[in-house]
Amino acid sequence: MQLTGTQFTDTTAKVGNDLATFPDFPAEIRAPAGSRAGVSGFQIHFSSHDIYTPGDAPSVLVAMNPAALITNYEDLQPGGIILVNTGAFTAADLKKAELDVNPLTDGTLKGFRVIEEDINQRTTEALADLGLGKKDVLRCKNFYTLGMVYWLYSRPMEPTLEWLQKKFAKKPELIEANSRALKAGYNHGELLRLFQGRYEVPKVEDAPKGHYRNIMGNEAVAIGLVAGAKLANLKPFLGSYPITPATDILQHMALLKNYDVITCQMEDEIAGICTAIGASFAGRLGMTTTSGPGLALKTEAAGLAAITELPLVIVNVQRGGPSTGLPTKVEQSDLLQSMFGRNGDCPIPVVACATPSDAFDCAVEACRIATEYMTPVILLSDNYIANGTEPWKLPVMDELKPFPMTFATDPEGFSPYTRDEKLARNWAKPGTPGFEHRIGGLEKDAVTGNVSYVPENHQVMTETREAKVMGIRESIPTPPLNGEATGDLLVVAWGSTFGATRAAVERLQKEGVKATHLHMRHLWPLPHGLLEIFKGFKRIIVPEMNRGQLAWVLQSRYPEVRFESYDKVKGKPFQARELKAHFETILEEMS
Amino acid sequence: MSEVQQLKAKDFKSDQEVRWCPGCGDYSIISGVQKTLAEVGVKKENVVFISGIGCSSRFPYYMDTYGMHSIHGRANAIATGVKVANPELDVWVITGDGDGLSIGGNHMIHSLRRNVGLKIILFNNEIYGLTKGQYSPTSPQGLKTKTSPYGSVDAPFDPMQLALGAGATFVARTMDVSPKHMKEVLAVAARHKGAAFVEVWQNCVIFNNDTFKGWTEKAVRDEMTISLVAGEPMIYGKERDKGLKFDHTAIVKCSADEAAVWDPTQESMGQAFLMTQLDKDPSMPRPMGVLRQVTSPTLEELVHDQVDEVTDKRGTGELKDLLYTPDVWEVK
Ligand code: SF4
């Protein structure tokens, strides 16, 4: 354990991080391995920036046996990663650690990201044909584990591979064994698509009164979708297909069956959204969850939901693109795809969450818009939010305002395309006598709902669908400003750039700079009141983890003002420090 | 119930003008379906027709029931959502050889393996009609079409074989030119619990006229097809003098007296598969009727049973429980 710790330290120093290490040998050198006293640990704290993380709490714990786990897990920061060697969690191992129940299964580790892996077994498999004895093989498990951690933190393996060459110069079989274990662990991390990076948890000082729980972004979306359906007085139906990093939402919702939740893991992305559309047609609230490439596949069906005007929530947990891109890294480059990526004039509202706990509110909001306006809605999250954890101040139950759906009640002269004042169409579900009707992907007559190729009618229907979506503006607020309403610098951000932007702007404000942060939750339609805000600032910067997609949209909508994009597409989130530095250059130009 | 029984075939007709080409086999199929619904005695409000894209997929517009004319190839997936969301509904899928076996092939096999309670009617005309005459996944090799001017080189699917391979619990075939046979087959399909796959030989008068003529024409039909009926000997021929029997792994001709009794309810698919191989021998009749009919739990049953089971165990989840889990702490 100490050897592998040193290797990680050296490699980390080589990639240029600041670090502090804390090797933690057992005081009793002879304490039996596997017992609590015999835990050998190695803690390393490293950072490439000055973002504050709570105390010295580590973010990753590698526990090679139950004793190591139980003596250390409490030190970990909320949402930290626990990599557990399940191969060392037998009944005998638990007994050695004086445990009656297995901490992996009794809820002890709730709120952490637990990665369970039988590292003994994996190492044995990796070294199967080397002809080493069992003991020698198991000695290599630490290097297997080190490989997995290298993957998590994107460290190069070369320094360690070189070191092994020197260390075991006289025992070439051990060079081969340990190198192989290291590489196998690294490849396994990649295979599992473990999320690289972690969510920075700002320390909550003087937290407001209330109830809290730790929440991870994907879980918040799952809970929010179930809550949203309940508030709409509908039963949720999730049709989905596994895809990194959205799969957790499906997994989590699959556990919630006693909340009237139906989840279907379908044969592909298209079937995922299509079953959801079918379920909505039948009177449930259809939902589908995916990531960028999956959204691309769902495109045609999203258009069907738009033209049939059925409620549907599509969640896109964004990752690096294009194509398979960077599945384990973060990007927010599906904004334009979400807004416009369909054939025909096909407006679909887009909502984006800012933090793991905000994901709950946004999921509820997506359900509200979908049902009140009878429309598909796209909810954007990303890899950073999905795998990030933060303390969530729970809403008081009364704060959750229901928005119950109603179905058509008067069969007399019923037409599916009769609309209410919000332009939402009538909804009648199969099984209700007297409302038999047909909908579909062909254009429909604005009055009768029958297929219509009449030129004027298509103009009317296209404009109506647009007007309906634009009308959502009447139900959403102008985003609040963090800072004064006029000044030198306005930073317009959306999604998970929230934390870094907020920190950077607040630091500038403390230094007396007239800077303000505006964070967009509703990206389509754009809320009222933005132009008035924009006009109050000398410069407007839009930081995004894409090549300027929101900036591009804003520029086309508000040609009166100028938007400056600041992009980062390295698969990593912005840091407050780099944003602040960029804002300072802008401010310097102005002075 | 009395009200239900009063529904006639015409009650299922919508007010929309039917727009298939005159002489198209689709007319006879829609009339067969309307008669079947009346005969089986369904409630109109519980009937849902879901289709994809293609000539046949216009079908839902002509039915005075609930319906959705969706997107190309996806009818099975959408219908799965409808059926699982509300198992009380009678959900029918209307598809074709292009829609259901080419672009929608994946959804087809998966809805069959899951045994979703859908009645799937696949209009097989061995051509793309709506796009005006291109070869389809059931077109025979060598067929000259607009996209295969020198003859198609693709090997075709046998729809029933594909359905059997996907684990379908009900597989049958009928033809547009025999309304009586079609009605019989559709009635059994309509009553089947689980996924029912029915291939209908349908003549496209415009782009692939007479493709099934060699088997379906009145003059030859009795000799060139065999109508398989559960529990009855496998006899065919104008004089009903010819029989089929099993000889190890083959089906061979025999006299009517020696004919084997057809049993579509066997667990083993062996005999049903052998039936789909008859077309390899041009002198053999082609099988029509129900090839397979077994019972197995349906997807919608299993899904809802699981919801009930978990709810029994954990209690009905309330909104508050969802948020306020045991790991909540309070800041005072
Ligand atoms: S093109 Fe062929 S299949 Fe289509 S409606 Fe005409 S005859 Fe029928």
mmCIF file of C-alpha atoms and ligand atoms in Angstrom, chain B residues 20-21 24 26 55 125 129 202 204-207, ligand 1:
data_model
loop_
_atom_site.group_PDB
_atom_site.id
_atom_site.type_symbol
_atom_site.label_atom_id
_atom_site.label_comp_id
_atom_site.label_asym_id
_atom_site.label_seq_id
_atom_site.Cartn_x
_atom_site.Cartn_y
_atom_site.Cartn_z
ATOM 1 C CA TRP B 20 -55.360 3.047 -51.304
ATOM 2 C CA CYS B 21 -55.057 2.272 -55.017
ATOM 3 C CA CYS B 24 -55.035 -2.967 -53.513
ATOM 4 C CA ASP B 26 -55.268 -3.515 -48.183
ATOM 5 C CA CYS B 55 -49.091 2.236 -47.623
ATOM 6 C CA ASN B 125 -46.354 -7.296 -50.499
ATOM 7 C CA GLY B 129 -45.239 0.754 -52.336
ATOM 8 C CA GLN B 202 -51.044 -8.645 -49.728
ATOM 9 C CA CYS B 204 -49.690 -4.505 -54.497
ATOM 10 C CA VAL B 205 -51.446 -4.055 -57.834
ATOM 11 C CA ILE B 206 -49.254 -1.169 -58.846
ATOM 12 C CA PHE B 207 -45.667 -2.127 -58.071
HETATM 13 S S1 SF4 C 1 -48.960 1.198 -54.002
HETATM 14 FE FE1 SF4 C 1 -49.475 -0.952 -53.839
HETATM 15 S S2 SF4 C 1 -49.605 -1.364 -51.648
HETATM 16 FE FE2 SF4 C 1 -49.670 0.853 -51.915
HETATM 17 S S3 SF4 C 1 -51.837 1.336 -51.951
HETATM 18 FE FE3 SF4 C 1 -51.195 1.055 -54.088
HETATM 19 S S4 SF4 C 1 -51.576 -1.071 -54.509
HETATM 20 FE FE4 SF4 C 1 -51.669 -0.850 -52.304
#
